[in-house]
Coordinates of C-alpha atoms and ligand atoms in Angstrom, one line a residue:
M1 CA 15.0 -5.3 26.8
S2 CA 17.7 -8.0 26.8
A3 CA 19.3 -9.4 30.0
N4 CA 22.8 -8.6 31.2
I5 CA 24.9 -11.6 30.4
I6 CA 27.0 -12.6 33.4
D7 CA 30.4 -13.5 32.1
G8 CA 31.6 -16.4 34.3
K9 CA 34.8 -16.7 32.4
Q10 CA 35.8 -13.2 33.2
V11 CA 34.8 -13.4 36.9
A12 CA 36.7 -16.7 37.2
E13 CA 39.8 -15.2 35.6
K14 CA 39.8 -12.2 38.0
L15 CA 39.3 -14.6 41.0
R16 CA 42.3 -16.7 39.8
E17 CA 44.4 -13.6 39.5
R18 CA 43.6 -12.6 43.1
I19 CA 44.4 -16.2 44.2
A20 CA 47.7 -16.1 42.4
N21 CA 48.6 -12.8 44.1
A22 CA 47.8 -14.2 47.5
V23 CA 49.9 -17.3 46.8
K24 CA 52.8 -15.1 45.8
K25 CA 52.5 -13.1 48.9
I26 CA 52.3 -16.2 51.1
E27 CA 55.4 -17.7 49.4
Q28 CA 57.4 -14.5 50.0
E29 CA 56.4 -14.3 53.7
H30 CA 56.4 -18.0 54.6
K31 CA 58.5 -19.8 52.0
K32 CA 55.8 -22.3 51.3
I33 CA 53.0 -22.8 48.8
P34 CA 49.7 -24.7 48.8
G35 CA 49.5 -28.1 47.2
L36 CA 46.4 -29.7 45.5
A37 CA 46.2 -33.5 44.8
V38 CA 43.7 -34.7 42.2
V39 CA 43.0 -38.4 41.9
L40 CA 41.4 -39.8 38.8
V41 CA 40.2 -43.5 38.6
G42 CA 39.6 -44.9 35.2
N43 CA 39.6 -43.4 31.7
D44 CA 36.4 -41.3 31.4
P45 CA 37.3 -38.8 28.6
A46 CA 35.3 -35.9 30.2
S47 CA 36.9 -36.5 33.6
E48 CA 40.4 -36.6 32.0
V49 CA 39.7 -33.2 30.5
Y50 CA 38.5 -31.8 33.9
V51 CA 41.5 -33.2 35.7
R52 CA 44.0 -31.9 33.1
N53 CA 42.4 -28.4 33.3
K54 CA 42.6 -28.5 37.1
G55 CA 46.3 -29.4 37.0
I56 CA 47.0 -26.5 34.5
Q57 CA 45.1 -23.9 36.5
T58 CA 46.6 -25.0 39.8
K59 CA 50.1 -24.5 38.5
E60 CA 49.1 -21.2 36.8
V61 CA 48.2 -19.7 40.2
G62 CA 51.5 -20.8 41.6
M63 CA 50.4 -23.8 43.6
T64 CA 51.8 -27.4 43.4
S65 CA 49.7 -29.9 41.5
Y66 CA 49.9 -33.6 42.4
E67 CA 48.1 -35.8 39.9
Y68 CA 47.4 -39.5 40.3
K69 CA 45.8 -41.7 37.7
L70 CA 44.6 -45.1 38.8
P71 CA 43.2 -47.9 36.6
E72 CA 39.5 -48.4 36.1
D73 CA 39.5 -51.7 38.1
T74 CA 41.1 -50.2 41.2
P75 CA 39.6 -51.8 44.2
E76 CA 37.9 -49.5 46.8
N77 CA 40.5 -50.2 49.5
E78 CA 43.3 -49.2 47.2
L79 CA 41.7 -45.9 46.5
L80 CA 41.0 -45.3 50.2
K81 CA 44.6 -46.2 50.9
K82 CA 45.8 -43.5 48.4
V83 CA 43.4 -41.0 50.0
D84 CA 44.8 -41.8 53.4
E85 CA 48.4 -41.4 52.2
L86 CA 47.4 -37.9 50.9
N87 CA 45.7 -37.1 54.2
N88 CA 49.0 -37.7 55.9
D89 CA 51.2 -35.9 53.4
P90 CA 52.0 -32.4 54.8
N91 CA 52.7 -31.0 51.3
V92 CA 49.1 -31.8 50.2
N93 CA 46.6 -29.2 51.5
G94 CA 43.7 -30.2 49.4
I95 CA 42.5 -33.6 48.0
L96 CA 40.0 -34.0 45.2
V97 CA 38.9 -37.4 43.9
Q98 CA 37.3 -36.9 40.5
F99 CA 33.7 -38.2 40.4
P100 CA 32.1 -40.3 39.2
V101 CA 34.3 -43.2 40.4
P102 CA 33.8 -46.7 38.9
Q103 CA 30.9 -48.7 40.4
Q104 CA 33.1 -51.0 42.6
I105 CA 33.9 -47.9 44.7
S106 CA 31.5 -46.1 47.1
Q107 CA 31.5 -42.4 46.4
Q108 CA 30.3 -41.7 49.9
K109 CA 33.1 -43.7 51.5
V110 CA 35.6 -41.7 49.5
I111 CA 34.0 -38.4 50.6
E112 CA 34.1 -39.5 54.2
T113 CA 37.7 -40.8 54.1
I114 CA 39.1 -37.4 53.0
L115 CA 40.1 -35.3 56.0
P116 CA 37.5 -32.5 56.4
A117 CA 40.4 -30.0 56.6
K118 CA 41.7 -31.2 53.1
D119 CA 38.2 -31.7 51.6
V120 CA 38.4 -29.0 48.9
D121 CA 35.3 -30.4 47.2
G122 CA 33.4 -29.4 50.4
L123 CA 31.3 -32.6 50.3
H124 CA 32.3 -34.2 53.7
P125 CA 29.4 -34.2 56.1
I126 CA 31.5 -32.2 58.5
N127 CA 31.8 -29.4 55.9
S128 CA 28.2 -29.6 54.9
G129 CA 27.4 -29.4 58.7
Y130 CA 29.6 -26.2 59.0
L131 CA 27.8 -24.7 56.0
S132 CA 24.3 -25.5 57.3
S133 CA 25.3 -24.1 60.8
G134 CA 26.6 -20.9 59.1
L135 CA 30.2 -21.7 60.2
E136 CA 33.4 -21.4 58.3
G137 CA 34.5 -24.6 56.5
L138 CA 35.1 -25.6 53.0
V139 CA 32.1 -24.9 50.6
P140 CA 31.4 -27.0 47.5
C141 CA 32.9 -25.3 44.5
T142 CA 30.1 -25.0 42.0
P143 CA 27.6 -23.6 44.5
Q144 CA 30.3 -21.2 45.7
G145 CA 30.9 -20.1 42.1
A146 CA 27.1 -19.7 41.5
A147 CA 26.8 -17.5 44.7
I148 CA 29.7 -15.3 43.6
L149 CA 28.0 -14.7 40.2
I150 CA 24.7 -13.9 41.9
K151 CA 26.5 -11.3 44.0
E152 CA 28.0 -9.9 40.8
A153 CA 24.5 -9.3 39.5
C154 CA 22.8 -8.3 42.7
K155 CA 24.8 -6.5 45.3
D156 CA 22.2 -6.6 48.1
L157 CA 20.6 -10.0 48.5
S158 CA 19.0 -9.3 51.8
G159 CA 15.3 -10.1 51.7
K160 CA 15.3 -11.3 48.1
K161 CA 13.2 -14.3 47.2
A162 CA 15.4 -17.1 45.8
V163 CA 14.2 -20.3 44.2
I164 CA 16.5 -23.2 43.7
I165 CA 15.4 -26.0 41.4
G166 CA 17.4 -29.1 42.4
R167 CA 18.2 -30.4 45.9
S168 CA 21.4 -32.4 45.4
N169 CA 24.2 -32.3 48.0
L170 CA 26.6 -31.2 45.3
V171 CA 24.6 -28.2 44.0
G172 CA 21.1 -27.4 45.1
K173 CA 21.3 -27.7 48.9
P174 CA 24.6 -25.8 49.3
V175 CA 23.4 -23.0 47.0
A176 CA 20.3 -22.7 49.2
Q177 CA 22.5 -22.6 52.3
L178 CA 24.7 -19.9 50.8
L179 CA 21.8 -17.7 49.8
L180 CA 20.2 -18.2 53.3
K181 CA 23.4 -16.9 54.7
E182 CA 23.0 -13.8 52.5
H183 CA 19.5 -13.4 54.1
C184 CA 17.5 -14.4 51.1
T185 CA 14.1 -16.1 51.5
V186 CA 14.9 -19.5 50.0
T187 CA 12.6 -22.1 48.4
I188 CA 14.1 -25.4 47.3
C189 CA 12.2 -27.3 44.5
H190 CA 12.8 -30.9 43.2
S191 CA 11.2 -33.6 41.1
R192 CA 8.1 -33.9 43.3
S193 CA 7.5 -30.1 43.6
Q194 CA 4.1 -29.0 42.4
N195 CA 3.5 -25.8 40.5
L196 CA 7.1 -25.4 39.7
E197 CA 6.5 -22.8 37.0
L198 CA 4.4 -20.6 39.4
I199 CA 7.0 -20.9 42.3
S200 CA 9.8 -20.1 39.9
S201 CA 8.0 -17.1 38.4
E202 CA 8.0 -15.4 41.9
A203 CA 11.8 -15.6 42.3
D204 CA 14.0 -12.5 42.3
I205 CA 16.9 -15.0 42.0
L206 CA 16.3 -18.3 40.1
V207 CA 18.9 -21.0 40.2
A208 CA 18.4 -24.1 38.0
A209 CA 20.5 -27.2 38.9
V210 CA 18.4 -30.0 37.5
G211 CA 20.1 -31.7 34.5
I212 CA 17.2 -31.3 32.0
P213 CA 18.0 -29.3 28.9
N214 CA 16.1 -26.1 28.4
L215 CA 13.6 -26.9 31.2
V216 CA 13.1 -23.3 32.3
K217 CA 11.1 -21.1 29.9
K218 CA 10.3 -17.4 29.9
D219 CA 6.9 -18.0 31.7
W220 CA 8.9 -19.4 34.7
V221 CA 10.9 -16.1 35.1
K222 CA 9.9 -12.9 36.9
P223 CA 10.7 -9.9 34.8
G224 CA 14.2 -8.6 35.8
A225 CA 15.1 -11.7 37.8
V226 CA 18.7 -13.0 38.2
V227 CA 18.8 -16.4 36.5
I228 CA 21.7 -18.7 37.2
D229 CA 21.9 -21.8 35.1
V230 CA 24.1 -24.5 36.7
G231 CA 23.0 -27.3 34.2
I232 CA 25.4 -28.7 31.7
N233 CA 23.6 -31.0 29.2
R234 CA 25.0 -32.3 25.9
I235 CA 22.3 -32.5 23.3
D236 CA 22.2 -33.7 19.7
V237 CA 21.6 -31.0 17.0
E238 CA 21.4 -30.9 13.2
E239 CA 23.5 -28.2 11.7
N240 CA 23.6 -27.8 7.9
G241 CA 22.5 -31.4 7.5
E242 CA 25.2 -32.6 9.9
S243 CA 24.6 -34.3 13.3
K244 CA 26.5 -32.6 16.0
T245 CA 26.4 -32.3 19.8
R246 CA 26.1 -29.0 21.7
L247 CA 26.2 -28.0 25.4
V248 CA 23.1 -26.4 26.8
G249 CA 21.9 -25.5 30.3
D250 CA 18.7 -26.2 32.2
V251 CA 17.4 -22.7 31.1
D252 CA 16.2 -22.0 27.6
F253 CA 18.6 -19.1 27.2
D254 CA 17.2 -17.6 24.0
D255 CA 13.6 -17.7 25.4
V256 CA 14.6 -16.3 28.8
K257 CA 17.1 -13.7 27.9
G258 CA 14.4 -11.2 26.9
I259 CA 12.7 -11.2 30.3
A260 CA 15.5 -11.9 32.9
G261 CA 17.5 -9.0 34.4
S262 CA 20.7 -11.0 34.4
I263 CA 21.5 -14.5 33.1
T264 CA 24.4 -16.9 33.0
P265 CA 25.2 -18.5 29.6
V266 CA 26.1 -22.2 29.1
P267 CA 28.9 -22.6 28.5
G268 CA 30.8 -19.6 30.0
G269 CA 28.6 -19.0 33.1
V270 CA 28.9 -21.1 36.3
G271 CA 31.1 -23.7 34.7
P272 CA 34.4 -21.7 34.7
M273 CA 33.8 -20.7 38.3
T274 CA 34.1 -24.3 39.6
I275 CA 37.9 -24.7 39.2
A276 CA 38.5 -21.1 40.4
C277 CA 36.6 -21.9 43.6
L278 CA 38.5 -25.2 43.9
L279 CA 41.7 -23.2 44.0
L280 CA 40.2 -20.8 46.5
N281 CA 39.3 -23.7 48.7
T282 CA 42.9 -25.0 48.4
L283 CA 44.3 -21.7 49.4
N284 CA 41.8 -21.5 52.4
A285 CA 42.6 -25.1 53.5
F286 CA 46.3 -24.3 53.3
C287 CA 45.8 -21.2 55.5
D288 CA 43.7 -23.0 58.0
Q289 CA 46.3 -25.9 58.2
N290 CA 49.1 -23.4 58.8
N291 CA 47.2 -21.1 61.2
F292 CA 47.3 -18.2 58.8
D293 CA 44.4 -15.9 58.3
R294 CA 42.4 -16.7 55.2
P295 CA 43.0 -13.8 52.7
S296 CA 39.8 -11.9 51.9
L297 CA 39.5 -12.1 48.1
Ligands
NAP1 P1 21.4 -34.4 40.4 O1 22.2 -34.9 41.6 O2 20.9 -35.3 39.4 O3 20.2 -33.5 41.0 C1 19.2 -33.0 40.2 C2 18.1 -32.4 41.0 O4 17.1 -31.9 40.1 C3 17.4 -33.3 42.0 O5 17.2 -32.7 43.2 C4 16.1 -33.7 41.3 O6 15.0 -33.9 42.2 C5 15.8 -32.4 40.5 N1 14.9 -32.6 39.4 C6 15.0 -33.6 38.5 N2 14.0 -33.5 37.6 C7 13.3 -32.4 38.0 C8 12.1 -31.8 37.5 N3 11.5 -32.3 36.4 N4 11.6 -30.7 38.1 C9 12.3 -30.2 39.2 N5 13.4 -30.8 39.7 C10 13.9 -31.9 39.1 O7 22.2 -33.3 39.6 P2 23.4 -32.2 40.2 O8 24.6 -32.9 40.4 O9 22.8 -31.4 41.2 O10 23.6 -31.4 38.9 C11 22.5 -30.6 38.3 C12 23.0 -30.0 36.9 O11 24.2 -29.2 37.2 C13 23.5 -31.1 35.9 O12 23.2 -30.6 34.6 C14 25.0 -31.1 36.1 O13 25.7 -31.5 34.9 C15 25.3 -29.6 36.4 N6 26.5 -29.4 37.2 C16 27.4 -28.5 36.7 C17 28.6 -28.2 37.4 C18 29.5 -27.2 36.9 O14 29.1 -26.2 36.3 N7 30.8 -27.3 37.1 C19 28.9 -29.0 38.5 C20 27.9 -29.9 39.0 C21 26.8 -30.1 38.3 P3 15.0 -35.2 43.2 O15 15.9 -34.8 44.3 O16 13.6 -35.2 43.6 O17 15.4 -36.3 42.4

């Protein structure tokens, strides 16, 4: 039997629709709308595409998008000054600095300069503290998207055994916290873990956030498991004698789809959820800053 393919594009589109409706309602009632500021430093082509897409989708849901492009050689203090200016701008409810930043800038300093209330990337230690304490804050976007897709595939997570491969602050750890909050029994694996294949093969929910193309094979997967592939890896392929590149995940999709119960594809799985959750965080940050209740979406 072939796995149910979880359509992240469709789930993200529905979430954006609900966000747009909530923004419309807020605008009618309160005559103001959320604003998201995105700062890009340098000319990385992939980052430029991400930032452009964020701007387009922000406007599509009815929010205001502020975009700032700074040169590659921007000194750290200049970027921190820009962040501070946005911290103090009442029209800006969310701030996102596109990572990676050039090497003269400390990513951690940027994260800690953004006001926690405007930290829509959810990476400030105050927000990770809220998440690990089970309190309401702003949750990193990709893990939040992964958790929404898991709930699409499995309504009752209570007591399920979840294995997360990867322990980064950006993905692995927050996914683990979110699943713990849903009462899963959570195991986090990393590059020093032993018997990874055996641990993975016991999971009802398996999340791969590693950055190694096609690492997870069918022997790593329990029959019927929900498999969430966060990895995005560009690999070289030969097609009809031509050299091309292709995006693949950390899970060998063709190998695993025959055994998993549900699986996310790459592309089209977790990826599209990231911007939708960024918009959700911006809406929540706006509501918190204005003492409005967060809409339940
Ligand atoms: P990361 O910071 O490099 O973390 C990778 C994690 O994988 C680390 O915890 C590392 O362990 C672990 N790892 C490395 N090799 C391993 C192995 N052989 N066996 C088991 N664990 C191993 O990466 P990340 O930022 O979390 O991102 C992970 C993947 O998700 C990447 O492909 C990235 O492109 C993708 N991603 C996608 C989105 C999106 O969909 N929008 C967003 C963010 C990231 P150690 O801690 O021991 O080094």
